Amino acid sequence: MGFYWVKTNSFIKTVFSKYCWDIPNNEKKIYLTFDDGPTPEITDWVLSELKKFDAKATFFCIGKNIKANLALFEKLITDGHSIGNHTMNHVNGWKIDTNDYIENVKNCEHVLEEEQRKACNHLLFRPPYGKIKKAQSKILRSLGYKIIMWDVLSADFDQSITPEKCLENVTKNVKSGSVIVFHDSVKASPNLKFALPKTLHFLKENGYTFDIIH
């Protein structure tokens, strides 16, 4: 597994200040986010766990997964969660031509517009792998997209770490305003199924509240 920051370095946040890394507040609000769904094997379980704690989250969805799982996508919306764009095919911005990248994002947005039925009016975007070229970012921001990164990475996708370490990544680094990343994917599910319920319990017990990204 390549290098990644569990807690995003403050220098990175300063250098890339046009991206949203956290949402500071004095109310102990945190922002749970889930990438890569909707996935039949795991997203429904995530929704059930969130409901137990009356927690709302923001789901950055892949366009092809929305099209393949429309009923599940509709459930995200009816349960009151926020939706973001995660490209049509989970493309790595560093490895694709800028025009092709923008087109891929737009293709996902067309799916979102069609399926959300005006339920949301924002353009939230998270680049897969957190990898996006400066030119790609500039174009997307000029089109009105808000690029959402993260403050805390659970690293649930990393199959070399234990579920306990995944939980610790969140509980040791969360603060008021943190944007926290999990993945509603099959790959992440062994870590996620251990860490998410315990994370939700920890946050609730420590006075945090859950909000969606607008």
Coordinates of N, CA and C in Angstrom, one line a residue:
M1 N 0.9 -1.2 0.0 CA 0.0 0.0 0.0 C 0.9 1.2 0.0
G2 N 0.6 2.2 -0.9 CA 1.4 3.4 -1.0 C 1.2 4.3 0.2
F3 N 2.1 5.3 0.3 CA 2.0 6.3 1.4 C 0.7 7.1 1.4
Y4 N 0.2 7.3 2.6 CA -0.9 8.2 2.7 C -0.9 8.8 4.2
W5 N -1.5 10.0 4.3 CA -1.6 10.6 5.6 C -3.0 10.2 6.2
V6 N -3.0 9.6 7.4 CA -4.2 9.4 8.1 C -4.8 10.7 8.6
K7 N -3.9 11.6 9.1 CA -4.3 13.0 9.5 C -3.7 13.9 8.5
T8 N -4.5 14.6 7.7 CA -3.9 15.4 6.6 C -3.0 16.5 7.2
N9 N -1.8 16.6 6.7 CA -0.8 17.6 7.2 C -1.3 19.0 7.0
S10 N -1.1 19.8 8.0 CA -1.6 21.2 7.9 C -1.0 22.0 6.8
F11 N 0.3 21.6 6.4 CA 1.0 22.3 5.3 C 0.2 22.0 4.0
I12 N -0.2 20.8 3.8 CA -1.0 20.4 2.6 C -2.3 21.2 2.5
K13 N -2.9 21.4 3.7 CA -4.2 22.1 3.7 C -3.9 23.6 3.3
T14 N -2.8 24.1 3.7 CA -2.5 25.5 3.4 C -2.1 25.7 1.9
V15 N -1.3 24.8 1.4 CA -0.9 24.8 0.0 C -2.1 24.6 -0.9
F16 N -3.0 23.7 -0.6 CA -4.1 23.5 -1.4 C -5.4 24.0 -0.7
S17 N -5.4 25.3 -0.5 CA -6.4 25.9 0.3 C -7.7 26.1 -0.4
K18 N -7.7 25.9 -1.7 CA -9.0 26.0 -2.5 C -9.8 24.7 -2.4
Y19 N -9.3 23.7 -1.7 CA -10.0 22.5 -1.5 C -10.6 22.5 0.0
C20 N -11.6 21.8 0.2 CA -12.2 21.7 1.5 C -11.6 20.5 2.2
W21 N -10.9 20.7 3.3 CA -10.3 19.6 4.0 C -11.0 19.4 5.3
D22 N -11.6 20.4 5.9 CA -12.4 20.3 7.1 C -13.4 21.4 7.2
I23 N -14.3 21.4 8.1 CA -15.3 22.5 8.2 C -15.4 22.9 9.7
P24 N -14.5 23.8 10.0 CA -14.3 24.2 11.4 C -15.6 24.8 12.0
N25 N -15.9 24.4 13.3 CA -17.1 24.9 14.0 C -16.8 24.7 15.5
N26 N -17.6 25.4 16.3 CA -17.5 25.3 17.7 C -18.6 24.4 18.3
E27 N -19.3 23.6 17.5 CA -20.4 22.8 18.0 C -20.1 21.3 18.0
K28 N -18.8 20.9 17.8 CA -18.4 19.5 17.8 C -19.1 18.8 16.7
K29 N -19.4 19.4 15.6 CA -20.0 18.8 14.4 C -18.8 18.1 13.6
I30 N -19.1 16.9 13.2 CA -18.1 16.2 12.3 C -18.9 15.7 11.0
Y31 N -18.1 15.4 10.0 CA -18.7 15.1 8.7 C -18.2 13.7 8.2
L32 N -19.0 12.7 8.4 CA -18.7 11.4 7.9 C -18.9 11.4 6.4
T33 N -18.0 10.8 5.7 CA -18.2 10.6 4.2 C -17.8 9.2 3.8
F34 N -18.5 8.7 2.8 CA -18.3 7.4 2.3 C -18.1 7.4 0.8
D35 N -17.0 6.8 0.3 CA -16.6 6.8 -1.1 C -16.9 5.5 -1.8
D36 N -17.2 5.5 -3.1 CA -17.1 4.4 -4.0 C -18.4 3.6 -4.2
G37 N -19.5 3.9 -3.4 CA -20.8 3.2 -3.6 C -21.6 3.8 -4.7
P38 N -22.9 3.5 -4.7 CA -23.5 2.5 -3.8 C -23.1 1.0 -4.2
T39 N -22.9 0.2 -3.2 CA -22.5 -1.2 -3.4 C -23.5 -2.1 -2.6
P40 N -24.2 -3.0 -3.3 CA -25.2 -3.8 -2.7 C -24.7 -4.5 -1.4
E41 N -23.5 -5.0 -1.5 CA -23.0 -5.9 -0.4 C -22.7 -5.1 0.9
I42 N -22.6 -3.7 0.8 CA -22.2 -3.0 2.0 C -23.0 -1.7 2.3
T43 N -23.4 -1.0 1.2 CA -24.1 0.3 1.5 C -25.3 0.2 2.3
D44 N -26.1 -0.8 2.1 CA -27.3 -1.0 2.9 C -27.0 -1.2 4.4
W45 N -25.9 -2.0 4.6 CA -25.5 -2.1 6.0 C -25.0 -0.8 6.6
V46 N -24.3 0.0 5.8 CA -23.9 1.3 6.3 C -25.1 2.1 6.7
L47 N -26.1 2.2 5.8 CA -27.3 3.0 6.1 C -28.0 2.5 7.4
S48 N -28.0 1.2 7.6 CA -28.6 0.7 8.8 C -27.8 1.1 10.1
E49 N -26.5 1.1 10.0 CA -25.7 1.5 11.2 C -25.8 3.0 11.4
L50 N -25.8 3.8 10.4 CA -26.0 5.2 10.6 C -27.4 5.5 11.2
K51 N -28.4 4.8 10.8 CA -29.7 5.0 11.4 C -29.8 4.8 12.9
K52 N -29.0 3.8 13.3 CA -29.0 3.4 14.7 C -28.5 4.6 15.6
F53 N -27.7 5.4 15.0 CA -27.1 6.6 15.8 C -27.7 7.9 15.3
D54 N -28.7 7.8 14.5 CA -29.3 9.1 13.9 C -28.2 9.9 13.3
A55 N -27.3 9.3 12.5 CA -26.2 10.0 11.9 C -26.4 10.2 10.4
K56 N -26.2 11.4 10.0 CA -26.2 11.6 8.5 C -24.8 11.7 8.0
A57 N -24.7 11.4 6.7 CA -23.3 11.4 6.1 C -23.4 11.9 4.6
T58 N -22.3 12.0 4.0 CA -22.2 12.5 2.6 C -21.6 11.3 1.9
F59 N -22.3 10.9 0.8 CA -21.8 9.7 0.0 C -21.3 10.2 -1.3
F60 N -20.0 10.0 -1.6 CA -19.4 10.3 -2.9 C -19.5 9.1 -3.8
C61 N -20.5 9.1 -4.7 CA -20.9 8.0 -5.5 C -20.2 7.9 -6.9
I62 N -19.9 6.7 -7.3 CA -19.4 6.5 -8.7 C -20.6 6.3 -9.6
G63 N -20.6 7.0 -10.7 CA -21.7 7.0 -11.6 C -22.1 5.6 -12.1
K64 N -21.2 4.8 -12.4 CA -21.6 3.4 -12.9 C -22.2 2.6 -11.8
N65 N -21.9 2.9 -10.6 CA -22.5 2.1 -9.5 C -23.9 2.6 -9.2
I66 N -24.1 3.9 -9.4 CA -25.5 4.5 -9.3 C -26.4 3.8 -10.3
K67 N -25.9 3.8 -11.5 CA -26.8 3.2 -12.6 C -27.1 1.7 -12.4
A68 N -26.1 1.0 -11.8 CA -26.3 -0.4 -11.5 C -27.1 -0.7 -10.3
N69 N -27.3 0.3 -9.4 CA -28.0 0.1 -8.1 C -28.9 1.3 -7.8
L70 N -29.9 1.5 -8.7 CA -30.7 2.7 -8.6 C -31.6 2.7 -7.3
A71 N -32.1 1.6 -6.9 CA -33.0 1.5 -5.7 C -32.1 1.9 -4.5
L72 N -30.9 1.4 -4.4 CA -30.1 1.7 -3.3 C -29.7 3.1 -3.3
F73 N -29.4 3.7 -4.4 CA -29.1 5.1 -4.5 C -30.3 6.0 -4.0
E74 N -31.5 5.6 -4.4 CA -32.6 6.3 -4.0 C -32.8 6.3 -2.5
K75 N -32.4 5.2 -1.9 CA -32.4 5.0 -0.4 C -31.5 6.0 0.3
L76 N -30.3 6.2 -0.3 CA -29.4 7.2 0.2 C -30.1 8.6 0.4
I77 N -30.9 8.9 -0.6 CA -31.5 10.2 -0.7 C -32.7 10.3 0.3
T78 N -33.5 9.2 0.3 CA -34.7 9.2 1.1 C -34.3 9.1 2.6
D79 N -33.2 8.6 2.9 CA -32.7 8.6 4.3 C -32.1 9.9 4.7
G80 N -32.0 10.9 3.8 CA -31.6 12.2 4.2 C -30.1 12.5 4.1
H81 N -29.4 11.6 3.4 CA -27.9 11.8 3.3 C -27.6 12.7 2.1
S82 N -26.4 13.3 2.1 CA -26.0 14.2 1.0 C -25.2 13.3 0.0
I83 N -25.2 13.8 -1.3 CA -24.6 13.0 -2.3 C -23.6 13.9 -3.0
G84 N -22.4 13.2 -3.4 CA -21.4 13.9 -4.1 C -20.9 13.1 -5.3
N85 N -20.2 13.7 -6.2 CA -19.7 13.1 -7.4 C -18.3 12.5 -7.2
H86 N -18.1 11.3 -7.6 CA -16.8 10.6 -7.4 C -16.3 10.0 -8.8
T87 N -16.7 10.7 -9.9 CA -16.5 10.4 -11.3 C -17.3 9.2 -11.7
M88 N -17.4 9.0 -13.0 CA -18.2 7.9 -13.5 C -17.6 6.5 -13.3
N89 N -16.2 6.5 -13.4 CA -15.6 5.2 -13.4 C -14.4 5.1 -12.4
H90 N -14.4 6.0 -11.4 CA -13.3 6.0 -10.4 C -12.0 6.2 -11.0
V91 N -11.8 7.2 -11.8 CA -10.6 7.5 -12.5 C -9.6 8.3 -11.7
N92 N -8.3 8.0 -11.9 CA -7.2 8.6 -11.3 C -6.8 9.8 -12.1
G93 N -7.0 11.0 -11.6 CA -6.7 12.3 -12.3 C -5.3 12.4 -12.8
W94 N -4.4 11.8 -12.1 CA -3.0 11.9 -12.4 C -2.6 11.1 -13.7
K95 N -3.5 10.2 -14.0 CA -3.2 9.2 -15.1 C -4.1 9.4 -16.3
I96 N -4.8 10.5 -16.4 CA -5.8 10.6 -17.5 C -5.7 12.1 -18.0
D97 N -5.9 12.2 -19.3 CA -6.0 13.5 -19.9 C -7.1 14.4 -19.3
T98 N -6.8 15.7 -19.2 CA -7.7 16.6 -18.5 C -9.0 16.6 -19.1
N99 N -9.1 16.7 -20.4 CA -10.4 16.8 -21.1 C -11.2 15.5 -20.8
D100 N -10.5 14.4 -20.8 CA -11.2 13.1 -20.6 C -11.7 13.0 -19.1
Y101 N -10.9 13.6 -18.2 CA -11.3 13.6 -16.8 C -12.5 14.4 -16.6
I102 N -12.5 15.6 -17.2 CA -13.7 16.5 -17.0 C -14.9 15.8 -17.6
E103 N -14.8 15.2 -18.7 CA -15.9 14.5 -19.3 C -16.4 13.4 -18.4
N104 N -15.5 12.7 -17.8 CA -15.9 11.6 -16.9 C -16.7 12.1 -15.7
V105 N -16.2 13.2 -15.1 CA -17.0 13.9 -14.0 C -18.3 14.3 -14.5
K106 N -18.4 14.9 -15.7 CA -19.7 15.4 -16.2 C -20.7 14.2 -16.5
N107 N -20.1 13.1 -16.9 CA -21.0 11.9 -17.1 C -21.6 11.5 -15.8
C108 N -20.8 11.5 -14.7 CA -21.4 11.2 -13.4 C -22.4 12.2 -13.0
E109 N -22.1 13.4 -13.3 CA -23.1 14.5 -12.9 C -24.4 14.4 -13.6
H110 N -24.4 13.9 -14.9 CA -25.6 13.7 -15.6 C -26.4 12.6 -15.0
V111 N -25.8 11.6 -14.5 CA -26.5 10.5 -13.8 C -27.1 11.0 -12.5
L112 N -26.3 11.8 -11.8 CA -26.8 12.4 -10.5 C -28.0 13.3 -10.8
E113 N -27.9 14.1 -11.8 CA -29.0 15.1 -12.1 C -30.3 14.3 -12.5
E114 N -30.1 13.2 -13.2 CA -31.2 12.4 -13.6 C -31.9 11.7 -12.5
E115 N -31.1 11.1 -11.6 CA -31.6 10.2 -10.5 C -31.9 11.0 -9.2
Q116 N -31.3 12.1 -9.0 CA -31.6 12.8 -7.8 C -33.0 13.5 -7.8
R117 N -33.4 13.8 -9.1 CA -34.7 14.4 -9.3 C -34.8 15.7 -8.5
K118 N -33.7 16.5 -8.6 CA -33.6 17.8 -7.9 C -33.6 17.8 -6.4
A119 N -33.3 16.6 -5.9 CA -33.2 16.4 -4.4 C -32.1 17.3 -3.8
C120 N -31.0 17.5 -4.6 CA -29.9 18.3 -4.2 C -29.5 19.3 -5.2
N121 N -29.0 20.4 -4.8 CA -28.7 21.4 -5.8 C -27.2 21.8 -5.7
H122 N -26.4 21.0 -5.2 CA -25.0 21.3 -5.1 C -24.1 20.5 -6.0
L123 N -22.9 20.9 -6.2 CA -21.9 20.2 -7.0 C -20.7 19.8 -6.1
L124 N -20.9 18.8 -5.3 CA -19.8 18.3 -4.5 C -19.0 17.3 -5.2
F125 N -17.7 17.4 -5.2 CA -16.8 16.5 -5.9 C -15.6 16.0 -5.0
R126 N -15.4 14.7 -5.0 CA -14.2 14.2 -4.4 C -13.4 13.4 -5.5
P127 N -12.1 13.8 -5.7 CA -11.4 13.0 -6.7 C -11.0 11.7 -6.2
P128 N -11.2 10.6 -6.9 CA -10.7 9.3 -6.5 C -9.2 9.3 -6.2
Y129 N -8.9 8.6 -5.1 CA -7.5 8.6 -4.6 C -7.0 9.9 -4.1
G130 N -7.8 10.9 -4.1 CA -7.4 12.3 -3.8 C -6.5 12.9 -4.8
K131 N -6.4 12.3 -6.0 CA -5.5 12.7 -7.1 C -6.1 13.5 -8.2
I132 N -5.8 14.7 -8.3 CA -6.3 15.6 -9.3 C -5.3 16.6 -9.7
K133 N -5.2 16.8 -11.0 CA -4.2 17.8 -11.6 C -4.7 19.2 -11.4
K134 N -3.8 20.2 -11.3 CA -4.2 21.6 -11.1 C -5.1 22.1 -12.2
A135 N -4.9 21.7 -13.4 CA -5.8 22.1 -14.5 C -7.2 21.5 -14.4
Q136 N -7.2 20.3 -13.9 CA -8.5 19.6 -13.7 C -9.3 20.3 -12.6
S137 N -8.6 20.6 -11.6 CA -9.2 21.3 -10.4 C -9.7 22.7 -10.8
K138 N -8.9 23.4 -11.6 CA -9.3 24.8 -12.0 C -10.6 24.7 -12.8
I139 N -10.7 23.8 -13.8 CA -11.9 23.7 -14.6 C -13.1 23.4 -13.8
L140 N -13.0 22.4 -12.9 CA -14.1 21.9 -12.1 C -14.6 23.0 -11.2
R141 N -13.7 23.8 -10.6 CA -14.1 24.8 -9.7 C -14.7 26.0 -10.5
S142 N -14.3 26.2 -11.7 CA -14.9 27.2 -12.6 C -16.3 26.8 -13.0
L143 N -16.6 25.5 -13.0 CA -18.0 25.0 -13.3 C -18.9 25.0 -12.1
G144 N -18.3 25.4 -10.9 CA -19.1 25.5 -9.7 C -18.9 24.3 -8.7
Y145 N -18.0 23.4 -9.1 CA -17.8 22.2 -8.2 C -17.1 22.7 -6.9
K146 N -17.4 22.1 -5.8 CA -16.7 22.3 -4.5 C -15.9 21.0 -4.3
I147 N -14.6 21.1 -4.3 CA -13.8 19.9 -4.2 C -13.6 19.6 -2.7
I148 N -14.1 18.4 -2.3 CA -14.0 18.0 -0.9 C -12.9 16.9 -0.7
M149 N -12.0 17.2 0.1 CA -10.9 16.3 0.5 C -11.2 15.7 1.9
W150 N -10.3 15.7 2.8 CA -10.6 15.1 4.1 C -9.5 15.5 5.1
D151 N -9.9 15.5 6.4 CA -9.1 15.7 7.5 C -8.6 14.4 8.1
V152 N -9.4 13.4 8.1 CA -9.1 12.1 8.7 C -9.4 11.0 7.7
L153 N -8.4 10.1 7.5 CA -8.6 9.0 6.6 C -8.6 7.7 7.5
S154 N -9.7 7.0 7.5 CA -9.8 5.8 8.3 C -8.9 4.7 7.7
A155 N -8.6 4.8 6.4 CA -7.7 3.8 5.8 C -8.4 2.4 5.8
D156 N -9.7 2.4 5.8 CA -10.4 1.1 5.7 C -10.1 0.3 4.5
F157 N -9.7 1.0 3.4 CA -9.3 0.3 2.2 C -8.0 -0.5 2.2
D158 N -7.2 -0.2 3.3 CA -5.8 -0.8 3.4 C -5.9 -2.1 4.0
Q159 N -5.8 -3.2 3.2 CA -6.0 -4.5 3.8 C -4.8 -5.0 4.6
S160 N -3.7 -4.2 4.7 CA -2.6 -4.5 5.5 C -2.7 -4.1 6.9
I161 N -3.7 -3.3 7.2 CA -3.9 -2.8 8.6 C -5.0 -3.6 9.3
T162 N -5.0 -3.7 10.6 CA -6.1 -4.4 11.3 C -7.3 -3.5 11.4
P163 N -8.5 -4.1 11.6 CA -9.7 -3.4 11.9 C -9.5 -2.4 13.1
E164 N -8.8 -2.9 14.1 CA -8.5 -2.1 15.3 C -7.8 -0.8 15.0
K165 N -6.8 -0.9 14.1 CA -6.0 0.2 13.6 C -6.9 1.2 12.8
C166 N -7.8 0.7 12.0 CA -8.7 1.5 11.3 C -9.5 2.3 12.2
L167 N -10.0 1.7 13.3 CA -10.8 2.4 14.3 C -10.0 3.5 15.0
E168 N -8.8 3.1 15.3 CA -7.9 4.1 16.0 C -7.5 5.3 15.1
N169 N -7.4 5.0 13.8 CA -7.1 6.1 12.9 C -8.1 7.3 13.0
V170 N -9.3 6.9 13.3 CA -10.4 7.9 13.4 C -10.4 8.5 14.8
T171 N -10.5 7.6 15.8 CA -10.7 8.1 17.2 C -9.6 8.9 17.7
K172 N -8.4 8.6 17.3 CA -7.2 9.4 17.7 C -7.0 10.7 17.0
N173 N -7.7 10.9 15.9 CA -7.4 12.1 15.1 C -8.6 13.0 14.9
V174 N -9.8 12.5 15.2 CA -11.0 13.4 15.0 C -11.0 14.6 15.9
K175 N -11.5 15.7 15.3 CA -11.7 16.9 16.1 C -13.0 17.6 15.5
S176 N -13.4 18.6 16.2 CA -14.6 19.3 15.7 C -14.3 19.8 14.3
G177 N -15.2 19.5 13.4 CA -15.0 20.0 12.0 C -14.4 19.0 11.1
S178 N -13.9 17.9 11.6 CA -13.2 16.9 10.8 C -14.2 16.3 9.7
V179 N -13.6 16.2 8.5 CA -14.2 15.4 7.4 C -13.5 14.1 7.4
I180 N -14.3 13.0 7.7 CA -13.7 11.7 7.9 C -14.1 10.8 6.7
V181 N -13.2 10.0 6.2 CA -13.4 9.2 5.0 C -13.5 7.7 5.4
F182 N -14.6 7.1 5.0 CA -14.8 5.6 5.0 C -15.1 5.2 3.5
H183 N -15.2 4.0 3.2 CA -15.5 3.5 1.9 C -16.6 2.4 2.0
D184 N -17.8 2.6 1.3 CA -18.8 1.6 1.3 C -18.5 0.7 0.1
S185 N -17.4 0.0 0.2 CA -16.9 -0.9 -0.9 C -16.7 -2.3 -0.3
V186 N -16.7 -3.3 -1.1 CA -16.4 -4.7 -0.7 C -15.0 -4.8 -0.2
K187 N -14.1 -4.2 -0.8 CA -12.7 -4.2 -0.4 C -12.5 -3.7 1.0
A188 N -13.2 -2.6 1.4 CA -13.0 -2.0 2.7 C -13.8 -2.7 3.7
S189 N -14.8 -3.5 3.4 CA -15.8 -4.0 4.3 C -15.2 -4.7 5.6
P190 N -14.2 -5.5 5.5 CA -13.7 -6.2 6.7 C -13.3 -5.2 7.8
N191 N -12.6 -4.1 7.4 CA -12.2 -3.1 8.3 C -13.4 -2.2 8.7
L192 N -14.3 -1.9 7.7 CA -15.4 -1.0 7.9 C -16.4 -1.6 8.9
K193 N -16.7 -2.9 8.7 CA -17.7 -3.5 9.6 C -17.3 -3.6 11.0
F194 N -16.0 -3.6 11.3 CA -15.5 -3.5 12.7 C -15.5 -2.0 13.2
A195 N -15.0 -1.2 12.3 CA -14.7 0.2 12.8 C -15.9 1.1 12.8
L196 N -16.8 1.0 11.8 CA -17.8 2.0 11.8 C -18.8 2.0 13.0
P197 N -19.3 0.9 13.4 CA -20.2 0.9 14.6 C -19.5 1.5 15.8
K198 N -18.2 1.1 16.0 CA -17.5 1.6 17.2 C -17.1 3.1 17.0
T199 N -16.9 3.5 15.8 CA -16.6 4.9 15.6 C -17.9 5.7 15.9
L200 N -19.0 5.3 15.5 CA -20.3 6.0 15.7 C -20.5 6.1 17.2
H201 N -20.3 5.0 17.9 CA -20.5 4.9 19.4 C -19.5 5.9 20.1
F202 N -18.3 5.9 19.7 CA -17.3 6.7 20.3 C -17.6 8.2 20.1
L203 N -18.0 8.6 18.8 CA -18.3 10.0 18.5 C -19.5 10.4 19.4
K204 N -20.6 9.6 19.4 CA -21.8 9.9 20.2 C -21.4 10.1 21.7
E205 N -20.7 9.2 22.2 CA -20.3 9.2 23.6 C -19.5 10.4 24.0
N206 N -18.7 10.9 23.0 CA -17.9 12.1 23.2 C -18.5 13.4 22.8
G207 N -19.8 13.4 22.6 CA -20.5 14.6 22.3 C -20.4 15.2 20.9
Y208 N -20.0 14.4 20.0 CA -19.9 14.9 18.6 C -21.3 14.7 18.0
T209 N -21.6 15.6 17.0 CA -22.8 15.4 16.2 C -22.5 15.3 14.8
F210 N -23.4 14.8 14.0 CA -23.1 14.4 12.6 C -23.9 15.4 11.7
D211 N -23.1 15.9 10.7 CA -23.8 16.8 9.7 C -23.4 16.4 8.3
I212 N -24.1 16.8 7.3 CA -23.8 16.6 5.9 C -23.1 17.8 5.3
I213 N -22.4 17.5 4.3 CA -21.7 18.6 3.6 C -22.6 19.2 2.5
H214 N -22.7 20.5 2.5 CA -23.6 21.1 1.5 C -22.8 21.7 0.4

